mmCIF file of C-alpha atoms in Angstrom:
data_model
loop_
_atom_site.group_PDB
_atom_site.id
_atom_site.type_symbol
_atom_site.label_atom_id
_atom_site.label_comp_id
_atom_site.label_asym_id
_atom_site.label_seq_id
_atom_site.Cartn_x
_atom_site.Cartn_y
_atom_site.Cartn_z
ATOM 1 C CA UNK T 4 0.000 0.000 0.000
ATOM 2 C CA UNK T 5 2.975 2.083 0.929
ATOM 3 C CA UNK T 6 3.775 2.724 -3.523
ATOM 4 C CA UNK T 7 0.349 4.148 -3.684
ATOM 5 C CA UNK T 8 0.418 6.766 -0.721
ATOM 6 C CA UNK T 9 0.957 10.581 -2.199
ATOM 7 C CA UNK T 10 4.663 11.408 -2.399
ATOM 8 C CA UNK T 11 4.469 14.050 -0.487
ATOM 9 C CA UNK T 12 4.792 14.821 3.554
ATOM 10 C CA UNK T 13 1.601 15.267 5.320
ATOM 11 C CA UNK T 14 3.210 18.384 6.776
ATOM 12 C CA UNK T 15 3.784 20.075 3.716
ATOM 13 C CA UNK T 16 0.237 20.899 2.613
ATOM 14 C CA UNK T 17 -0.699 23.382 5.170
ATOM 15 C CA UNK T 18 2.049 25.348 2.988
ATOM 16 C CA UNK T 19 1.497 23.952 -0.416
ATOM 17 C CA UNK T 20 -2.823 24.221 -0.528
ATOM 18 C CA UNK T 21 -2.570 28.016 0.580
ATOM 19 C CA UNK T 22 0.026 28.904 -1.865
ATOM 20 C CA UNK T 23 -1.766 26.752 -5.081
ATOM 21 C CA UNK T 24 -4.818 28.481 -3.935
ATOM 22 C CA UNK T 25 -3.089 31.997 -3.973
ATOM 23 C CA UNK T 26 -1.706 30.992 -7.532
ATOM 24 C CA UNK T 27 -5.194 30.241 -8.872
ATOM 25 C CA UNK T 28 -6.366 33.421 -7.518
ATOM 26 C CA UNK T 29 -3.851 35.474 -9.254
ATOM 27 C CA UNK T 30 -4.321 33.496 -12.559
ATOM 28 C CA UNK T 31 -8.160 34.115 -12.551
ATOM 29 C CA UNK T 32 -7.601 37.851 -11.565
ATOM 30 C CA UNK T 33 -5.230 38.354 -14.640
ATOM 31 C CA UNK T 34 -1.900 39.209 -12.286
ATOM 32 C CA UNK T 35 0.253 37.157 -14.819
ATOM 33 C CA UNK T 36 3.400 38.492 -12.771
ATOM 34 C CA UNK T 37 2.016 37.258 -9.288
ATOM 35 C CA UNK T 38 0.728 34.569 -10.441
ATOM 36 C CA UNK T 39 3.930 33.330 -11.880
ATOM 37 C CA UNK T 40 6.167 34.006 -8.636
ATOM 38 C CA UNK T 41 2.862 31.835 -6.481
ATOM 39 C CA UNK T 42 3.253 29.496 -8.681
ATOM 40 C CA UNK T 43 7.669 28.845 -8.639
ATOM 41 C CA UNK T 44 7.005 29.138 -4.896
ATOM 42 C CA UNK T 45 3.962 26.502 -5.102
ATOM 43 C CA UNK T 46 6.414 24.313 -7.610
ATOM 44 C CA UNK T 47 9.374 25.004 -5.073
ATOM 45 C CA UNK T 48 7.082 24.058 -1.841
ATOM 46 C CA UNK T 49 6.256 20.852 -3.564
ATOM 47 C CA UNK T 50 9.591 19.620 -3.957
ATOM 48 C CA UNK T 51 10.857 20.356 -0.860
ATOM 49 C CA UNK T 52 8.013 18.221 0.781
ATOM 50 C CA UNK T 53 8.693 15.349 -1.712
ATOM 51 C CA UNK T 54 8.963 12.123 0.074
ATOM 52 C CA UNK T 55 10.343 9.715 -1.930
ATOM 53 C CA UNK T 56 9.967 5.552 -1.032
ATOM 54 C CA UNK T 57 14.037 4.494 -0.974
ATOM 55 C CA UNK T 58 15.436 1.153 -2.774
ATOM 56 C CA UNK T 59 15.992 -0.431 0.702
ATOM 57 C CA UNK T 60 18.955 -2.441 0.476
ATOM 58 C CA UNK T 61 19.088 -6.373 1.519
ATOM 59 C CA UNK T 62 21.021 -7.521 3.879
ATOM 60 C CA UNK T 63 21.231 -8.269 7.694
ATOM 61 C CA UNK T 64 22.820 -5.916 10.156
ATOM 62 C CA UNK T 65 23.195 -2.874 7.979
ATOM 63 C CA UNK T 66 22.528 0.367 9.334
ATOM 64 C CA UNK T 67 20.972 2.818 6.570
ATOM 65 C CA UNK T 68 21.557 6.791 6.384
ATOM 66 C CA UNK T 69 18.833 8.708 8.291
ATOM 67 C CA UNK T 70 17.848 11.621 6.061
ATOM 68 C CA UNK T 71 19.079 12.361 2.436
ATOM 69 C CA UNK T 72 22.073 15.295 2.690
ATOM 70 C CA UNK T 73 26.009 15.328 2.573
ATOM 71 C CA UNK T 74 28.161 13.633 5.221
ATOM 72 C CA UNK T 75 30.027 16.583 7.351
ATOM 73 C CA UNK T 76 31.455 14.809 9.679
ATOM 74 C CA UNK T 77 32.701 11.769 11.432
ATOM 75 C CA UNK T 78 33.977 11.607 14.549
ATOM 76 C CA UNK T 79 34.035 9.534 17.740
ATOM 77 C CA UNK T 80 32.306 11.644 20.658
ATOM 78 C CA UNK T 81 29.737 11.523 23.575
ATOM 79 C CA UNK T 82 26.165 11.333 22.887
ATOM 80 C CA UNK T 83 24.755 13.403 24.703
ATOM 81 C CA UNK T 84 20.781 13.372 25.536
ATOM 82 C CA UNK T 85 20.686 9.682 26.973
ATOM 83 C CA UNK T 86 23.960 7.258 26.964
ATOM 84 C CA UNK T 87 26.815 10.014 27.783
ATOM 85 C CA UNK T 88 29.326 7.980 26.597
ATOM 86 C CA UNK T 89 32.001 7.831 23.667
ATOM 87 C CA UNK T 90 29.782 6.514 20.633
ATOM 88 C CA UNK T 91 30.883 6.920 16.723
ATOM 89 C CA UNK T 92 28.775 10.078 15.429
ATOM 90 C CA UNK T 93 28.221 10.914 12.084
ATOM 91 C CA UNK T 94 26.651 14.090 11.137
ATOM 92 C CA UNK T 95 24.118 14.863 7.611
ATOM 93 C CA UNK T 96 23.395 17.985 6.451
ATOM 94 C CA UNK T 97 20.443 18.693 4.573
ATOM 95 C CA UNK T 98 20.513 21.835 2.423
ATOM 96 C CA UNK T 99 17.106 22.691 1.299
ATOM 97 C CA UNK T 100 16.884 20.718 -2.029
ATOM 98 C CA UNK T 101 17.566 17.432 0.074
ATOM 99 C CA UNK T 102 14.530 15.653 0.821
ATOM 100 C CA UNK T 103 13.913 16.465 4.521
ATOM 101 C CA UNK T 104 11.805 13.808 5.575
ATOM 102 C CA UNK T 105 14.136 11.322 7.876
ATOM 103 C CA UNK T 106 13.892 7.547 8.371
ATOM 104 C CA UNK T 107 14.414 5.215 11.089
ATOM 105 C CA UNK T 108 18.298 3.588 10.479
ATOM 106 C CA UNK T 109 17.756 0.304 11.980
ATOM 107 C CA UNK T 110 14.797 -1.892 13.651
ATOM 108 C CA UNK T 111 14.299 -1.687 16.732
ATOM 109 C CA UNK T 112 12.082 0.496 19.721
ATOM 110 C CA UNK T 113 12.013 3.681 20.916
ATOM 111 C CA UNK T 114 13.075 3.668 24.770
ATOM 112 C CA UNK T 115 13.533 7.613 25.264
ATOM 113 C CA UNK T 116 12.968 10.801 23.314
ATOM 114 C CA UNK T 117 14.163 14.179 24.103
ATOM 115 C CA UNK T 118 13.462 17.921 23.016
ATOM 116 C CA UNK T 119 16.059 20.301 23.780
ATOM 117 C CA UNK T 120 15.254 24.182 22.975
ATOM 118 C CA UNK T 121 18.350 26.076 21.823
ATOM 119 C CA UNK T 122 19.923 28.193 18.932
ATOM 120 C CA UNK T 123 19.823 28.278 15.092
ATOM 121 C CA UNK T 124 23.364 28.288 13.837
ATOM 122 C CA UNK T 125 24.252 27.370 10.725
ATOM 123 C CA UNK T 126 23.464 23.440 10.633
ATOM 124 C CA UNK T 127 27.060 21.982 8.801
ATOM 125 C CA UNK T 128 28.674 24.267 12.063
ATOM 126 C CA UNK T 129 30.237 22.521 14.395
ATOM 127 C CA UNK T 130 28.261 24.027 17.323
ATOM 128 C CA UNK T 131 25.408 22.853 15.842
ATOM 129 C CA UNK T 132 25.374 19.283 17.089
ATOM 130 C CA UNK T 133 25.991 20.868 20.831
ATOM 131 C CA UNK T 134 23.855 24.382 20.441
ATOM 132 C CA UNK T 135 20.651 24.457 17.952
ATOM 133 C CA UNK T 136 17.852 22.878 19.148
ATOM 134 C CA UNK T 137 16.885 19.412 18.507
ATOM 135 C CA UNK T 138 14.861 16.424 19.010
ATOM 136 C CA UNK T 139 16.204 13.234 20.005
ATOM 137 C CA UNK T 140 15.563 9.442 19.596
ATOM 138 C CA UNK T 141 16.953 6.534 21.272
ATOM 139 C CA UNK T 142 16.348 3.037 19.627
ATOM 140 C CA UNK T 143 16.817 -0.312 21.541
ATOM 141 C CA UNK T 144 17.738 -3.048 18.694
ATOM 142 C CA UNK T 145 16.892 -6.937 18.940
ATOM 143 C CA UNK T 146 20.590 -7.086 20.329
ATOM 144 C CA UNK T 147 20.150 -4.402 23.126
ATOM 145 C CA UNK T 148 22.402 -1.883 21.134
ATOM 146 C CA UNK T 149 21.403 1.790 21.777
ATOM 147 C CA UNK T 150 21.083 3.681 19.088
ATOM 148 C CA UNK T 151 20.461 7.760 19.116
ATOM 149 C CA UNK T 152 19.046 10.099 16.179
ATOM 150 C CA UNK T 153 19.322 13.826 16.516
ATOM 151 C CA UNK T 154 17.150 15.695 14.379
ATOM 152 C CA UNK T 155 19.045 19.371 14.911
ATOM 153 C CA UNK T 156 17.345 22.476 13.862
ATOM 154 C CA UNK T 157 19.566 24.970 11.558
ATOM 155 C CA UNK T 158 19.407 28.568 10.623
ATOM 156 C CA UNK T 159 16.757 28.493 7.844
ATOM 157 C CA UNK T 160 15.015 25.279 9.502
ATOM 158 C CA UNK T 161 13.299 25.972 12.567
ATOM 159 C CA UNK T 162 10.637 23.326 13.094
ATOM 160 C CA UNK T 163 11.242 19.859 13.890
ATOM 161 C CA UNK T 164 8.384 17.559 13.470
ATOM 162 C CA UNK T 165 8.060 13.538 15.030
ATOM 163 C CA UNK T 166 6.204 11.147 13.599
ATOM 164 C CA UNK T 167 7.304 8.700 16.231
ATOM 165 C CA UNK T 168 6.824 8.305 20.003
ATOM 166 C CA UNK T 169 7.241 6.594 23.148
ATOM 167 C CA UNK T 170 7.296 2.467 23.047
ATOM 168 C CA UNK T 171 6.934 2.520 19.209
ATOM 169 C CA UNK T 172 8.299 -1.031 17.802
ATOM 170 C CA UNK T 173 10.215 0.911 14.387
ATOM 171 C CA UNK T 174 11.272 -1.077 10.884
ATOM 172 C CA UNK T 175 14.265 -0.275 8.653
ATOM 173 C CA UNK T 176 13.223 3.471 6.807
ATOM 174 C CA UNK T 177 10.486 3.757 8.749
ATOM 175 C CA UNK T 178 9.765 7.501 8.664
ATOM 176 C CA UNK T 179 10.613 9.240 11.958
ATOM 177 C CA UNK T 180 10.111 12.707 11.465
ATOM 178 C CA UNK T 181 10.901 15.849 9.177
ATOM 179 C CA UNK T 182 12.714 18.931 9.624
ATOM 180 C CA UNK T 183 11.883 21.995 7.942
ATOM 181 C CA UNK T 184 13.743 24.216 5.421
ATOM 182 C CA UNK T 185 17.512 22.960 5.676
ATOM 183 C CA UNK T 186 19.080 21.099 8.709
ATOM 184 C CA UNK T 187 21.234 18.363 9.907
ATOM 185 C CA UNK T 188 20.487 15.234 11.618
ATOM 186 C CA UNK T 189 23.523 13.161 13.654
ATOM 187 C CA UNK T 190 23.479 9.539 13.752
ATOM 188 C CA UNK T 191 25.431 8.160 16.932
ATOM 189 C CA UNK T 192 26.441 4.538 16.625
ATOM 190 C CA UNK T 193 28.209 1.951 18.668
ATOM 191 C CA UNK T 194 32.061 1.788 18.207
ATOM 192 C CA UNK T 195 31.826 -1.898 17.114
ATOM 193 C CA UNK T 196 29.384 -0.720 14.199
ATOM 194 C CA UNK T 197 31.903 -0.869 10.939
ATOM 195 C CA UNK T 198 31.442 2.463 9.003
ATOM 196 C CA UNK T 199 30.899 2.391 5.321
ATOM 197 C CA UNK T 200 30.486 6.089 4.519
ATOM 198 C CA UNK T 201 33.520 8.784 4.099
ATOM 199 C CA UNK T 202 33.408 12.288 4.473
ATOM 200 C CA UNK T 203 31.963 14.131 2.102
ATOM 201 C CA UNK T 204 29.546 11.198 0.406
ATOM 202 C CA UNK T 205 25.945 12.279 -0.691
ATOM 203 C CA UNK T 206 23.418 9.614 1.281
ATOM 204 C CA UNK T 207 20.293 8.846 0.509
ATOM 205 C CA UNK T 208 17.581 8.356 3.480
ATOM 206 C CA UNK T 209 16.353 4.947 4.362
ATOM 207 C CA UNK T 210 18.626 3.672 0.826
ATOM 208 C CA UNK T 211 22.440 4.347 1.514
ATOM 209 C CA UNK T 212 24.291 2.294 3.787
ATOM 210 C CA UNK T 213 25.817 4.288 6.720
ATOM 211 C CA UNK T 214 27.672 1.009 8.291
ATOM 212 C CA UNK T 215 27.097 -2.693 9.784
ATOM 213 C CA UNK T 216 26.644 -4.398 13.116
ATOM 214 C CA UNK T 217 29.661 -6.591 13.359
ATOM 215 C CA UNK T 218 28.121 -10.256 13.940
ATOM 216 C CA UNK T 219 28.522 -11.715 17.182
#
């Protein structure tokens, strides 16, 4: 059923009915000039609401990319909403012709969630991660590995919205939630997780392959 859903995030048409409705308006009224700017903006609303079904890869243990963006970073640091400990964190940031709806990287439940207010730098900053506010996710896999999604607010973006909550049981790409309007999302992983991205790669959410479990 999922192939015949509207490609398009529920969120988006507060923005994109008002605007087409505008551009009618305009067209009827003869304000060719109006009409025409409505309309790129209607056209440019659309897309950035797009939402896309990936190619989700087969395989067991692999951990997919969260949102579609740019890799800025890889680094081994301390998560720091739930585990505060040393986990490998990579960081995606979504400029606003990336799809911005993000998906769950691996199966598993939702044990904790956590809103913290803060500032709007720019989101590929490093203070981003530390300062701009964000919304947080920790996942509990079949394995009891913890894994944490921080969907992080940037300058242009300043609305996070979950799609997610409390106790919910979450399969690979899932969606999870969307951020408005350019931002960055960081993916914090266990050490013994076996990275398959490099700085700088383009990923696609819920299709490219961020890195595998190591079997045990």
């Amino acid at each position: 059923m999922d192939d015949f859903r509207p490609k398009i995030a529920a969120d988006g048409l507060k923005f994109i009915i008002p605007l087409a409705a505008v551009t009618w308006l305009f067209a009827v009224f003869g304000c060719c000039m109006f009409s025409l700017i409505s309309g790129v903006l209607t056209g440019f609303t659309i897309f950035f609401f797009r939402d896309p079904n990936p190619n989700i890869p087969e395989g067991q243990n692999l951990v997919l990319s969260p949102a579609h963006g740019k890799v800025v970073s890889i680094k081994t640091s301390v998560e720091p909403d739930f585990l505060q400990k040393e986990m490998q964190c990579i960081s995606i940031f979504l400029s606003i012709f990336d799809c911005h709806v993000t998906r769950n990287p691996y199966p598993g439940a939702i044990k904790s969630t956590k809103y913290k207010p803060g500032k709007f730098h720019l989101a590929f900053s490093d203070h981003a991660s530390d300062e701009n506010e964000r919304f947080s996710i920790m996942l509990e896999t079949e394995n009891k590995q913890n894994i944490v999604i921080s969907l992080i607010a940037g300058f242009v973006a300043r609305r996070i919205v979950s799609l997610v909550k409390m106790d919910d049981k979450l399969s690979l790409a899932q969606r999870i939630g969307l951020i408005r309007f350019g931002s960055r999302v960081d993916l914090y992983l266990p050490k013994d997780v076996n990275l398959l991205v490099s700085l700088g790669d383009k990923v696609i959410g819920g299709q490219s392959i961020i890195g595998e479990f190591t079997a045990k």
